Coordinates of C-alpha atoms and ligand atoms in Angstrom, one line a residue:
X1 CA -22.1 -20.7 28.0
X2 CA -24.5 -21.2 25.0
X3 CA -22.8 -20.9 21.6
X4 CA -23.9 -19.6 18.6
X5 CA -23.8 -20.9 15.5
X6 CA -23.3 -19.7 11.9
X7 CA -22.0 -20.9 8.1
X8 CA -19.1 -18.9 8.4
X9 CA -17.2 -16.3 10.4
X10 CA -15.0 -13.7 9.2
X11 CA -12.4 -12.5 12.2
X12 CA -11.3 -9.0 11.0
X13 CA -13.0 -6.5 9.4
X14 CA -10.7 -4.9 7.2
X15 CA -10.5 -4.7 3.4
X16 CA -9.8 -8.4 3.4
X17 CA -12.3 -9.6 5.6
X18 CA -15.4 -7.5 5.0
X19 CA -15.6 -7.9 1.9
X20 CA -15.0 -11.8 2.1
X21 CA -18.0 -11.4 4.6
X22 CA -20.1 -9.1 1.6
X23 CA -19.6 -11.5 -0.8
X24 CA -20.5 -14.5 1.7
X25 CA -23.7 -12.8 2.3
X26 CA -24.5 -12.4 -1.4
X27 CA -24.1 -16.2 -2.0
X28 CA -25.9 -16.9 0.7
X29 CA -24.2 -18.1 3.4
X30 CA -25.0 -17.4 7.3
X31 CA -22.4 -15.2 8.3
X32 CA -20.7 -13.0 11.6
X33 CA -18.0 -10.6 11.1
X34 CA -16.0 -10.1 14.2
X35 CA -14.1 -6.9 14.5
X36 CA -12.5 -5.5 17.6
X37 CA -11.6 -1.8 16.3
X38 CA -11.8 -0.6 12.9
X39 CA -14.7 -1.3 10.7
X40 CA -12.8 -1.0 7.6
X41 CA -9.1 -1.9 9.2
X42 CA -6.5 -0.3 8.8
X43 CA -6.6 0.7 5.3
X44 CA -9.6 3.2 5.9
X45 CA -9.1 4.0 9.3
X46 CA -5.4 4.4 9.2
X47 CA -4.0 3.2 6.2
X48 CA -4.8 3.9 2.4
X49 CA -7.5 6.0 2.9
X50 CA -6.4 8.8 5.1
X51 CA -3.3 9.1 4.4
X52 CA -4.1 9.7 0.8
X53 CA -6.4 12.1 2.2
X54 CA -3.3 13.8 3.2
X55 CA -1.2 13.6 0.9
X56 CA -3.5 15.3 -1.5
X57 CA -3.8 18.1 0.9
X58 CA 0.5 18.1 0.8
X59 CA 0.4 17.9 -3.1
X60 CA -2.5 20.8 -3.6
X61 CA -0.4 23.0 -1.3
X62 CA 2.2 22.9 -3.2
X63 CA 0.5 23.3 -6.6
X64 CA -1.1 26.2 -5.2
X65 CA 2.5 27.7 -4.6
X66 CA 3.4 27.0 -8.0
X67 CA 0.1 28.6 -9.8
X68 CA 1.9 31.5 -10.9
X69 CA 3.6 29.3 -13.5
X70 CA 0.4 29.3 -15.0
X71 CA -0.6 32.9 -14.8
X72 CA -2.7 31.9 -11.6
X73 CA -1.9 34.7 -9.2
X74 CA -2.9 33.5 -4.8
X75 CA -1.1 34.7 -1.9
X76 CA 1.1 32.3 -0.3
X77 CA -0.7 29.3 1.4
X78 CA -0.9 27.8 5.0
X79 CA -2.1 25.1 6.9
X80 CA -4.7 24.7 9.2
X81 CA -4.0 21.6 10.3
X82 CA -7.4 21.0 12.5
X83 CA -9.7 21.8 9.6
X84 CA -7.4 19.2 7.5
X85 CA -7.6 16.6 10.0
X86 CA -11.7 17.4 10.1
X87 CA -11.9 17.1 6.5
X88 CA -9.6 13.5 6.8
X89 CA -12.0 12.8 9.5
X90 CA -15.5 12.6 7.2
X91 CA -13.5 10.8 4.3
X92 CA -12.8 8.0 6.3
X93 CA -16.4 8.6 8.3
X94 CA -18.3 8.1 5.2
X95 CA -16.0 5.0 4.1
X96 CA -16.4 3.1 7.3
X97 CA -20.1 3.8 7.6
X98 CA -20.4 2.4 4.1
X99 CA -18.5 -1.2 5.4
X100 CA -21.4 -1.2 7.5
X101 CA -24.3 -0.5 5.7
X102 CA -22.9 -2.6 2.9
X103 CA -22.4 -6.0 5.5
X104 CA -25.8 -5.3 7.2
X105 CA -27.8 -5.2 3.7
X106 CA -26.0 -7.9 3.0
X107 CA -27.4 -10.1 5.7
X108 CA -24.2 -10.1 7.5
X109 CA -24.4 -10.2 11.2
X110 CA -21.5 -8.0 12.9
X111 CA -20.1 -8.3 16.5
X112 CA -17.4 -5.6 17.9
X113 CA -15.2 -7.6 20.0
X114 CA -12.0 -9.0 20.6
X115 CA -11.7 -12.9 19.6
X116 CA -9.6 -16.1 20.3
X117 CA -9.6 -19.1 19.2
X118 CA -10.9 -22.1 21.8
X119 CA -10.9 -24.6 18.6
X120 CA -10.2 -24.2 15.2
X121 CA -14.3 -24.1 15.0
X122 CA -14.9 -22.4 18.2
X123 CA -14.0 -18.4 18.6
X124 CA -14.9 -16.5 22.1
X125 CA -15.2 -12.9 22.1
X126 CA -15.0 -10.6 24.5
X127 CA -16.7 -7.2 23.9
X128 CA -18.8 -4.5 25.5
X129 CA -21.7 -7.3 25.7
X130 CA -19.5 -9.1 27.4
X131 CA -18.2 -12.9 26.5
X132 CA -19.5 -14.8 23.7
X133 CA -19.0 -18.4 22.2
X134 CA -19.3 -18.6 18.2
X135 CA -19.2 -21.7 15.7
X136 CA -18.7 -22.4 12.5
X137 CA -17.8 -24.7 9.7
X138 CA -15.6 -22.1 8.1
X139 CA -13.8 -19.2 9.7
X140 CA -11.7 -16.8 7.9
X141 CA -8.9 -16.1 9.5
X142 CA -8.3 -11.8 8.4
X143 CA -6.3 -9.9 11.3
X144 CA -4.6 -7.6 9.6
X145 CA -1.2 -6.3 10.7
X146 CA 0.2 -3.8 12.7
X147 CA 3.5 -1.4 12.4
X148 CA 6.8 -2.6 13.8
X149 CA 8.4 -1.3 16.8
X150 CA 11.9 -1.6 17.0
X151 CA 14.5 -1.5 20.2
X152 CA 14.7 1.7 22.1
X153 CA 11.9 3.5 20.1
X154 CA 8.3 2.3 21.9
X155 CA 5.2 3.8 20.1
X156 CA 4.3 4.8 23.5
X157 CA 6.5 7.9 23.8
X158 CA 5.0 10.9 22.7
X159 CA 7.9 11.9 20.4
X160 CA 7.8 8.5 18.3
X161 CA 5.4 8.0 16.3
X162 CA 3.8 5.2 14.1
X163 CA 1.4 5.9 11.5
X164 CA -1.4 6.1 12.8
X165 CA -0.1 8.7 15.2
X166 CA 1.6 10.5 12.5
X167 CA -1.9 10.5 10.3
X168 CA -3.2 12.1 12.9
X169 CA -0.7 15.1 13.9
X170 CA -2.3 18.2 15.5
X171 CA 0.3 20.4 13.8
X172 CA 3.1 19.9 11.2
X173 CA 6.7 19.3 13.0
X174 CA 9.3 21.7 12.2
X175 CA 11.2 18.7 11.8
X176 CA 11.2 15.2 11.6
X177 CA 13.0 12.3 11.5
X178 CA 11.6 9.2 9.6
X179 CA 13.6 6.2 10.1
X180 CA 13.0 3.3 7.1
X181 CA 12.7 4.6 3.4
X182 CA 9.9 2.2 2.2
X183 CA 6.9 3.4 1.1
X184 CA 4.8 4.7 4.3
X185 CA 7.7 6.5 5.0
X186 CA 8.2 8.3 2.3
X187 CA 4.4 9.0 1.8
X188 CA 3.9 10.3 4.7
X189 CA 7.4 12.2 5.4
X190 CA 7.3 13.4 2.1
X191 CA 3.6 15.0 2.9
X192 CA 4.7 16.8 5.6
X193 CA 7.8 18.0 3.9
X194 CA 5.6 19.6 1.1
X195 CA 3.9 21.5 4.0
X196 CA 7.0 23.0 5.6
X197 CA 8.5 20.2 8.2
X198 CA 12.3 19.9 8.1
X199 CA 12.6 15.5 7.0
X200 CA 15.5 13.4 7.5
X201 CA 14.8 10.0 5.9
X202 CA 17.4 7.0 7.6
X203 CA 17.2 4.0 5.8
X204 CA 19.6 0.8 6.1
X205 CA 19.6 -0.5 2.7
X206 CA 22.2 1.5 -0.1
X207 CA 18.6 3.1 -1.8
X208 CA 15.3 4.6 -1.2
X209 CA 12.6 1.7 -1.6
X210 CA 14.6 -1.3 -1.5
X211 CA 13.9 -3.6 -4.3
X212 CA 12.3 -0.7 -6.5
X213 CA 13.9 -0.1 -10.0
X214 CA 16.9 1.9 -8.9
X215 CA 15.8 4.4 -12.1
X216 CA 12.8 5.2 -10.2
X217 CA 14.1 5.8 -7.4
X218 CA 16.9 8.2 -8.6
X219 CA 13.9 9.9 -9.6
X220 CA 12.3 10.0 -6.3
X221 CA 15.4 11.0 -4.3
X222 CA 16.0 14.4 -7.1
X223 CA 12.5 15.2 -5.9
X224 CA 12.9 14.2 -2.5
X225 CA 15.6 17.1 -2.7
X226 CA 13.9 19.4 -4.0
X227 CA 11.7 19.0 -1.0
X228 CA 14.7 19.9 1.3
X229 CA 14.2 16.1 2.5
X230 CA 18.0 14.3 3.9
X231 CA 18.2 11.5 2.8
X232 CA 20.9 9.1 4.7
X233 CA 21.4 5.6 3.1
X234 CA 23.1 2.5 5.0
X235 CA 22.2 4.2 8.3
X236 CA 21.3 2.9 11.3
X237 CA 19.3 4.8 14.1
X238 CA 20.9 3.5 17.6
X239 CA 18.8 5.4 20.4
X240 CA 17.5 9.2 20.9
X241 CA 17.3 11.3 24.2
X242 CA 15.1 14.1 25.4
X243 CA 16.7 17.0 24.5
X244 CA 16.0 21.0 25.0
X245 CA 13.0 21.3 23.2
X246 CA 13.1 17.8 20.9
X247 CA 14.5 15.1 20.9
X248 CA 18.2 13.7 20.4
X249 CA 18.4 11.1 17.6
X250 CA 21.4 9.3 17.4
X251 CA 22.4 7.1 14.2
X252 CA 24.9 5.4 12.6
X253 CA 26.3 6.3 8.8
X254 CA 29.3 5.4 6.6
X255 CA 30.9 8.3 7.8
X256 CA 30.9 7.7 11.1
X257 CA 27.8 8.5 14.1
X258 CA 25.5 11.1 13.8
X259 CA 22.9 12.9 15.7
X260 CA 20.2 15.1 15.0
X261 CA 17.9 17.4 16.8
X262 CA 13.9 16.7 16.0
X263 CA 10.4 17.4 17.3
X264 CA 9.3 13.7 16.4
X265 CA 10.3 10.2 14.8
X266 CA 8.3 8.5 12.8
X267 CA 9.4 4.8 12.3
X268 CA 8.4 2.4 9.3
X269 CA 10.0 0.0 9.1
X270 CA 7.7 -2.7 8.4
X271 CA 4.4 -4.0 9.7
X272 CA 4.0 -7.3 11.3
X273 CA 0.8 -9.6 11.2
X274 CA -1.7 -9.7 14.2
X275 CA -1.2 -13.4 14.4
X276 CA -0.3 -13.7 17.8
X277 CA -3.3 -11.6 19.3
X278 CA -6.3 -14.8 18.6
X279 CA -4.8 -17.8 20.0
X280 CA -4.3 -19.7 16.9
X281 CA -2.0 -22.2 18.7
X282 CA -5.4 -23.7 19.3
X283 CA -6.2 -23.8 15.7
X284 CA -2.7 -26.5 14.9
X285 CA -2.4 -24.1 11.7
X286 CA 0.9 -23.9 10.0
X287 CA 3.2 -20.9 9.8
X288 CA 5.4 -19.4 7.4
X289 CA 7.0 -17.6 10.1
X290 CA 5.0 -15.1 11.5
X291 CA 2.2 -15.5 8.9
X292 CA -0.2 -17.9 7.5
X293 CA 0.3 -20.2 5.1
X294 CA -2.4 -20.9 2.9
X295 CA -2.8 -22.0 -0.6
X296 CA -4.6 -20.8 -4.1
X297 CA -8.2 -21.1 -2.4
X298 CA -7.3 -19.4 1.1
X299 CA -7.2 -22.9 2.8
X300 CA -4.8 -23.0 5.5
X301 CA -3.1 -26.6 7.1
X302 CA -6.6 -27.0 9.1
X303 CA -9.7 -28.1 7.2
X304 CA -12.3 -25.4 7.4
X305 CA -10.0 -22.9 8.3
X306 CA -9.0 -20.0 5.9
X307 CA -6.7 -16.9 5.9
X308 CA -6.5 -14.0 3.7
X309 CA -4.9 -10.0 3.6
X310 CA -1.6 -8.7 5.8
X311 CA -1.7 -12.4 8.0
X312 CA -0.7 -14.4 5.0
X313 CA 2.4 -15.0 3.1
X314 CA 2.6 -12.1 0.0
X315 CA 2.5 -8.4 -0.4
X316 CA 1.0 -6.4 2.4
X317 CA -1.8 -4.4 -0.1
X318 CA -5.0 -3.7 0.9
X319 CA -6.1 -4.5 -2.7
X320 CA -4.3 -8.2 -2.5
X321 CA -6.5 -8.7 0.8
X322 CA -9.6 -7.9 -1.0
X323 CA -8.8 -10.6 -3.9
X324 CA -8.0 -13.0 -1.6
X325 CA -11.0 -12.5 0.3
X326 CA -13.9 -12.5 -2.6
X327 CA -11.6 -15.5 -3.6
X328 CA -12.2 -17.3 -0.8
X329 CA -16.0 -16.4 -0.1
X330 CA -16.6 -18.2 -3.3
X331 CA -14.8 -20.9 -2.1
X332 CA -16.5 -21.4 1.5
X333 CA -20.2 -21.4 -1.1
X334 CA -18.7 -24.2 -2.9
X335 CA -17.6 -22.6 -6.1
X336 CA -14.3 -24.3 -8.3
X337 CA -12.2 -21.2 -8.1
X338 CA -8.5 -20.2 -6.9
X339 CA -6.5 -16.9 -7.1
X340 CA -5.3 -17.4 -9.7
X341 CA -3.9 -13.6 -10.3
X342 CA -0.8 -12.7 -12.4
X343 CA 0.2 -10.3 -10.8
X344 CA -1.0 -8.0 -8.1
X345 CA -0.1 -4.2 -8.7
X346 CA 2.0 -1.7 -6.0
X347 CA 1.4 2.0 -6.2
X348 CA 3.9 4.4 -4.0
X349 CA 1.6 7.6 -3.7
X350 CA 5.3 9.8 -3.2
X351 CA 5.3 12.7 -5.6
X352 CA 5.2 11.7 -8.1
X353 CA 3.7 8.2 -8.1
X354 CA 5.1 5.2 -8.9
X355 CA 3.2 2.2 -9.8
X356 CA 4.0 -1.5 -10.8
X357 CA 2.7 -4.4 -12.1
X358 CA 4.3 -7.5 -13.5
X359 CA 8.0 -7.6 -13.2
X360 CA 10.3 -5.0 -13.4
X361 CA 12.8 -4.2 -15.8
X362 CA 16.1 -5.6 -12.9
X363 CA 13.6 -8.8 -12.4
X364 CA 12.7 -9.9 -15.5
X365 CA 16.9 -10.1 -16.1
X366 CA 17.1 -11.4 -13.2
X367 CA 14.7 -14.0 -13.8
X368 CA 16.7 -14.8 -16.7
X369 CA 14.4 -13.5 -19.5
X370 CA 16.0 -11.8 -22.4
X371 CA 13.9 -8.4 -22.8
X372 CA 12.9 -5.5 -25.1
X373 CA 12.3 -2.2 -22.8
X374 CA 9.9 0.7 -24.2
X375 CA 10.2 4.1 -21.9
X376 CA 8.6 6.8 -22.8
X377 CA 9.2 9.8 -21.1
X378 CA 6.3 12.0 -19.5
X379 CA 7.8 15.3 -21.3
X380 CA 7.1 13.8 -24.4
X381 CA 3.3 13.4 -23.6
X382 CA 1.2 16.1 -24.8
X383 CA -1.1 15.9 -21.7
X384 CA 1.3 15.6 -19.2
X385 CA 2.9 18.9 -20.4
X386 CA -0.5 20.9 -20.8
X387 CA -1.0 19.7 -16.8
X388 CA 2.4 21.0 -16.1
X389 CA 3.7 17.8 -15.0
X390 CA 6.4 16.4 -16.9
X391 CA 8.6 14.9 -14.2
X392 CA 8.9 10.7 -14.8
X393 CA 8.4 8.1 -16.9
X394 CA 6.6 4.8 -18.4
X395 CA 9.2 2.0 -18.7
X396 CA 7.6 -1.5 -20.2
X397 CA 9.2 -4.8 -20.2
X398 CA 8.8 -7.4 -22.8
X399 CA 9.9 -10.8 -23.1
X400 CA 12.4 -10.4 -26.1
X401 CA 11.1 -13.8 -27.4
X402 CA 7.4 -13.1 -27.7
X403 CA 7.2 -9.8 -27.5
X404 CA 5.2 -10.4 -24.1
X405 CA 4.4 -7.7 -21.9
X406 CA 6.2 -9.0 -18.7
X407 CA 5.4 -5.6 -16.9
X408 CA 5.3 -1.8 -17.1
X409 CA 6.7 0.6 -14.0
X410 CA 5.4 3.9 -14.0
X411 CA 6.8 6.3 -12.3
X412 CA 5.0 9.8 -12.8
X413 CA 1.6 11.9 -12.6
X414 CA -1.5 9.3 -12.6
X415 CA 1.0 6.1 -12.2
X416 CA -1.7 4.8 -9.5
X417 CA -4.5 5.5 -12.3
X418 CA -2.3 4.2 -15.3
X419 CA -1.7 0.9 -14.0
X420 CA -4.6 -1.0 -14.1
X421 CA -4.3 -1.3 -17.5
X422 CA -1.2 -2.4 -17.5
X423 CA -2.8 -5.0 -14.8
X424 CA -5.2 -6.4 -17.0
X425 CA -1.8 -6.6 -20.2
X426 CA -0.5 -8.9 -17.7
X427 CA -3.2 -11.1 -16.9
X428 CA -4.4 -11.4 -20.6
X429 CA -1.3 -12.2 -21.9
X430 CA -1.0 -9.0 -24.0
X431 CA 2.1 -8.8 -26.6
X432 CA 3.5 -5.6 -27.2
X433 CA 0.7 -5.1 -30.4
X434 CA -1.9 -5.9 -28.6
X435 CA -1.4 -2.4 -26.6
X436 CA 0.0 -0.5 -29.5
X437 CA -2.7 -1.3 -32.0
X438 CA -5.4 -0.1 -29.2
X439 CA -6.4 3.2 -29.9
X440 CA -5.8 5.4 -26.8
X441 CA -7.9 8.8 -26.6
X442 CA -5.9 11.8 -27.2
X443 CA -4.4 13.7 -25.0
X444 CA -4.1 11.7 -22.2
X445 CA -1.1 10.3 -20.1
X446 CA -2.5 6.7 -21.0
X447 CA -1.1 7.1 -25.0
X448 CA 2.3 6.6 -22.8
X449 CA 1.5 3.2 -22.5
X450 CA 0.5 2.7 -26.5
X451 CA 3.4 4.6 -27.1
X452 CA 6.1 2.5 -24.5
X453 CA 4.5 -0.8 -26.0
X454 CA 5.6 0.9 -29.9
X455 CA 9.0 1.7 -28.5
X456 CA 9.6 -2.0 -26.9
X457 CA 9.2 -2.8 -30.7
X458 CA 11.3 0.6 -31.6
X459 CA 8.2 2.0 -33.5
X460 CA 7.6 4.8 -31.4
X461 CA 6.6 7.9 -33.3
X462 CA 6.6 10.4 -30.6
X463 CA 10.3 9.5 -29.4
X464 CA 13.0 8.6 -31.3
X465 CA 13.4 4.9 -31.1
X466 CA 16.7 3.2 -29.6
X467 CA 16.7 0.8 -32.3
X468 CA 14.1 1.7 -34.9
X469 CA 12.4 -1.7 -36.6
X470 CA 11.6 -1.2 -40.3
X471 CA 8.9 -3.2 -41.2
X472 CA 7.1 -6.0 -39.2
Ligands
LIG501 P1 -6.3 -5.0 8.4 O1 -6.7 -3.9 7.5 O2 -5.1 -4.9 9.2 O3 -7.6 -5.5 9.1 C1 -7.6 -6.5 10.1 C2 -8.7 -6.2 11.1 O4 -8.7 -7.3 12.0 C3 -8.4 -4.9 11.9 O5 -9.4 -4.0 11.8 C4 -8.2 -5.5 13.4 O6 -8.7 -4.6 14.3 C5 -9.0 -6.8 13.3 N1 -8.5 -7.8 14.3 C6 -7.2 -8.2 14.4 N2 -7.2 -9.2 15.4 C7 -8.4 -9.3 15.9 C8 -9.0 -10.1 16.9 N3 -8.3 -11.0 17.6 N4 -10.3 -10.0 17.1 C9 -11.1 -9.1 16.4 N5 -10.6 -8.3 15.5 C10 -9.3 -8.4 15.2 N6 -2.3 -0.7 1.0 C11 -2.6 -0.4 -0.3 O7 -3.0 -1.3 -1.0 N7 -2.5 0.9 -0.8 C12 -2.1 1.9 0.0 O8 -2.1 3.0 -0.4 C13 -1.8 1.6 1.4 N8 -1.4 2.7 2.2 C14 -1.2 2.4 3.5 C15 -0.8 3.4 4.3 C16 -0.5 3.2 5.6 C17 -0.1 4.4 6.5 C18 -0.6 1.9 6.2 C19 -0.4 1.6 7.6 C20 -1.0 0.8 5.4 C21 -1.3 1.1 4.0 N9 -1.6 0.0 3.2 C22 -1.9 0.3 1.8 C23 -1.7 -1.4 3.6 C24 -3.1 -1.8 3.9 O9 -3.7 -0.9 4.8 C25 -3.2 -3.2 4.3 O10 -2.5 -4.0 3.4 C26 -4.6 -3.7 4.5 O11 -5.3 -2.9 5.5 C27 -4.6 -5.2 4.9 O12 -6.0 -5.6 5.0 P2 -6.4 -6.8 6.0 O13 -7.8 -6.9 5.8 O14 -5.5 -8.0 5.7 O15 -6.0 -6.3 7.4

């Protein structure tokens, strides 16, 4: 079999590995992108992209119940779950047909296949065309991940669902059982909530989010409420059975076992990396477990070889894959760089948001730092009240030595919009000054973050100060 040659391939086409193989185009380097699904991956085929599709549809339904508050009179509103799903449909249409405009105008050659490695050089993949050899100097290693399946629950019943089956529901359960509290869970069980399903949430740990500011996540269980969602903590689902008309959920609680009666269960309990679907026991590369181990310039244990995204050691963000991947495009053309980032921010789309970056106020202390915490409630921000939504708060964390922003959690309306600034406080070293000497436009939500950077220092002038400063 003849084998085809290029620079460098990129295996994966998701929001790591197309734009690695974007960016490899505009420096000039021969390049195939292998993909054996999703143009796009997961993240806009059934990840970020539709389900915030959704839960913009969940959050507008319930705004539209609410309208009366503000004098806005509309009958009560209802679903149509088809035309939603349509409307999901041409987001992520447009999205994925961009990925492969954008690699084609890029001079990036794209192959639809399934590949494994036959050397770490040499990738075959088998695809409607049949089986192809490939070669290159570099490959990128960018597979992606895939949800977890636990005992007793297999993804191929019809009444358990991952979620990319519960992204694409044909109607909104009645009720629902969601078993792991992280984020996707509560995303997407708190979208259907909003539109009427009944939601049980069973996580393990002894909170919502494990590992999230426990603060925030008070916050998020009051709303959770609110939304009729159950919430049982240090529970353990042990099995379900067909039942009369649903299904039989049985789990274990400090107060003994418990079942419940549901129309579907939707697990999340973590995703996995792909790393065991492309033969890289032919590659010799070394593992951190299940994923890759690379280091600051994507370079895994094998010279020539390079992994970025989900596969690798680090958050699972779509955002973190990207980095990682222009990183390491640059590298593969030659060019002294490294990820060097700070920090990279998380944003929970739940209602309302939260967003992160840098540490948090229980890991700076943990890390031993000493710290000076500005929070500024949303209720005290003119714009947040004039939007009618008030519920949450900015908190930002200082090093009490330097006054050095060591991060801000926001938990709130716009928390996934607010952050990047507090991002970019992080990687340029900000002190506290720096933000609240920078005049913010008012009103917006953003003079929360002037204003939390004041209050670190306790002058604040829109809250009263825990410990006012009098003069600098
Ligand atoms: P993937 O997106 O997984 O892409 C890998 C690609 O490789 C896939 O398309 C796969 O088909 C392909 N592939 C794998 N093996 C092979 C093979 N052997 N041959 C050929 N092709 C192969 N992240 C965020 O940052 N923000 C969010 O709001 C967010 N929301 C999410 C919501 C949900 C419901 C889910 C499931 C995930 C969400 N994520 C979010 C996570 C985000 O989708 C991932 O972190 C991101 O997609 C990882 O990118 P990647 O390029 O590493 O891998």
């Amino acid at each position: 079999m003849e084998t085809i040659r290029y620079q460098a391939i990129v295996l994966g086409a998701g929001p790591g590995g197309y734009p690695c193989a974007i960016r490899l185009g505009q420096l000039g380097v021969k390049t195939l992108v292998i993909e054996r699904e999703y143009w796009g991956g997961v993240c806009l085929n059934v990840g970020c992209i539709p389900s915030k599709a959704l839960i913009t549809a969940g959050k507008r339904f319930e705004e539209i119940k609410h309208a009366d508050q503000m004098g806005i009179i509309v009958g009560a509103p209802a679903i149509d779950m088809a035309k939603l799903q349509a409307w999901k449909g041409t987001v992520v249409g447009k999205l994925t047909k961009g990925v492969g405009d954008l690699l084609k105008g890029n001079g990036v050659d794209m192959v639809q296949g399934e590949a494994k490695f036959v050397s770490p050089k040499v990738l075959e993949v088998t695809g409607s065309a049949g089986v192809q050899r490939y070669e290159a100097d570099h490959i990128v290693i960018a597979v992606g991940s895939r949800p977890i399946e636990i005992p007793g629950f297999s993804f191929k019943d019809g009444r358990i669902l991952d979620s990319t089956k519960a992204l694409a529901l044909p109607e909104v359960p009645k009720r629902l059982a969601v078993i792991g509290g992280g984020y996707i869970g509560l995303e997407l069980g708190g979208m259907l909530a909003k539109v009427g399903s009944q939601v049980t949430v069973i996580e393990m740990a002894d909170q919502l989010l494990p590992g999230f500011d426990p603060e925030v996540v008070r916050l998020i269980s009051r709303r959770l409420k609110k939304d009729k969602v159950t919430v049982e903590l240090k529970a353990q689902a042990l099995g379900w059975e067909e039942g009369e008309g649903g299904a039989t959920l049985r789990f274990r609680t400090p107060e003994g076992e418990k079942s419940l009666e549901v129309d579907y269960i939707l697990v999340t309990v973590g995703r996995r990396p792909n790393t065991d679907g492309c033969a890289l026991e032919n590659t010799g590369v070394a593992m951190e477990g299940r994923f890759i181990k690379t280091d600051r310039q994507l370079k895994t244990s094998v010279s020539g070889l390079y992994a970025i995204g989900d596969c690798t050691t680090g958050l699972m963000l779509a955002h973190k894959a990207t980095h990682e991947g222009e990183v390491c495009a640059e590298v593969i053309a030659g060019h002294n760089v490294s990820n060097d980032a700070k920090t990279v921010p998380a944003v929970v789309f739940t209602d309302p948001e939260i967003a992160t970056a840098g540490l948090m106020e229980h890991e700076a202390k943990a890390k031993g730092f000493e710290v000076k915490v500005g929070k500024i409630p949303f209720g005290a921000i003119g714009r947040a009240l004039t939007t009618g939504d008030t519920d949450g708060f900015i908190k930002l964390v200082a090093n009490a030595a330097n006054n050095r922003v060591l991060g801000v959690t926001i938990v709130g309306p716009h928390a996934s919009d607010l952050i990047s600034e507090c991002a970019l406080m992080i990687e340029m070293d900000c002190e506290c000054m720096d933000v609240g000497l920078t005049i913010h436009p008012h009103p917006t939500l953003g003079e929360g973050i002037m204003e939390a950077a004041k209050a670190a220092l306790g002058e604040a002038v829109h809250v009263m100060n825990a410990k006012p400063r009098a003069a600098h």
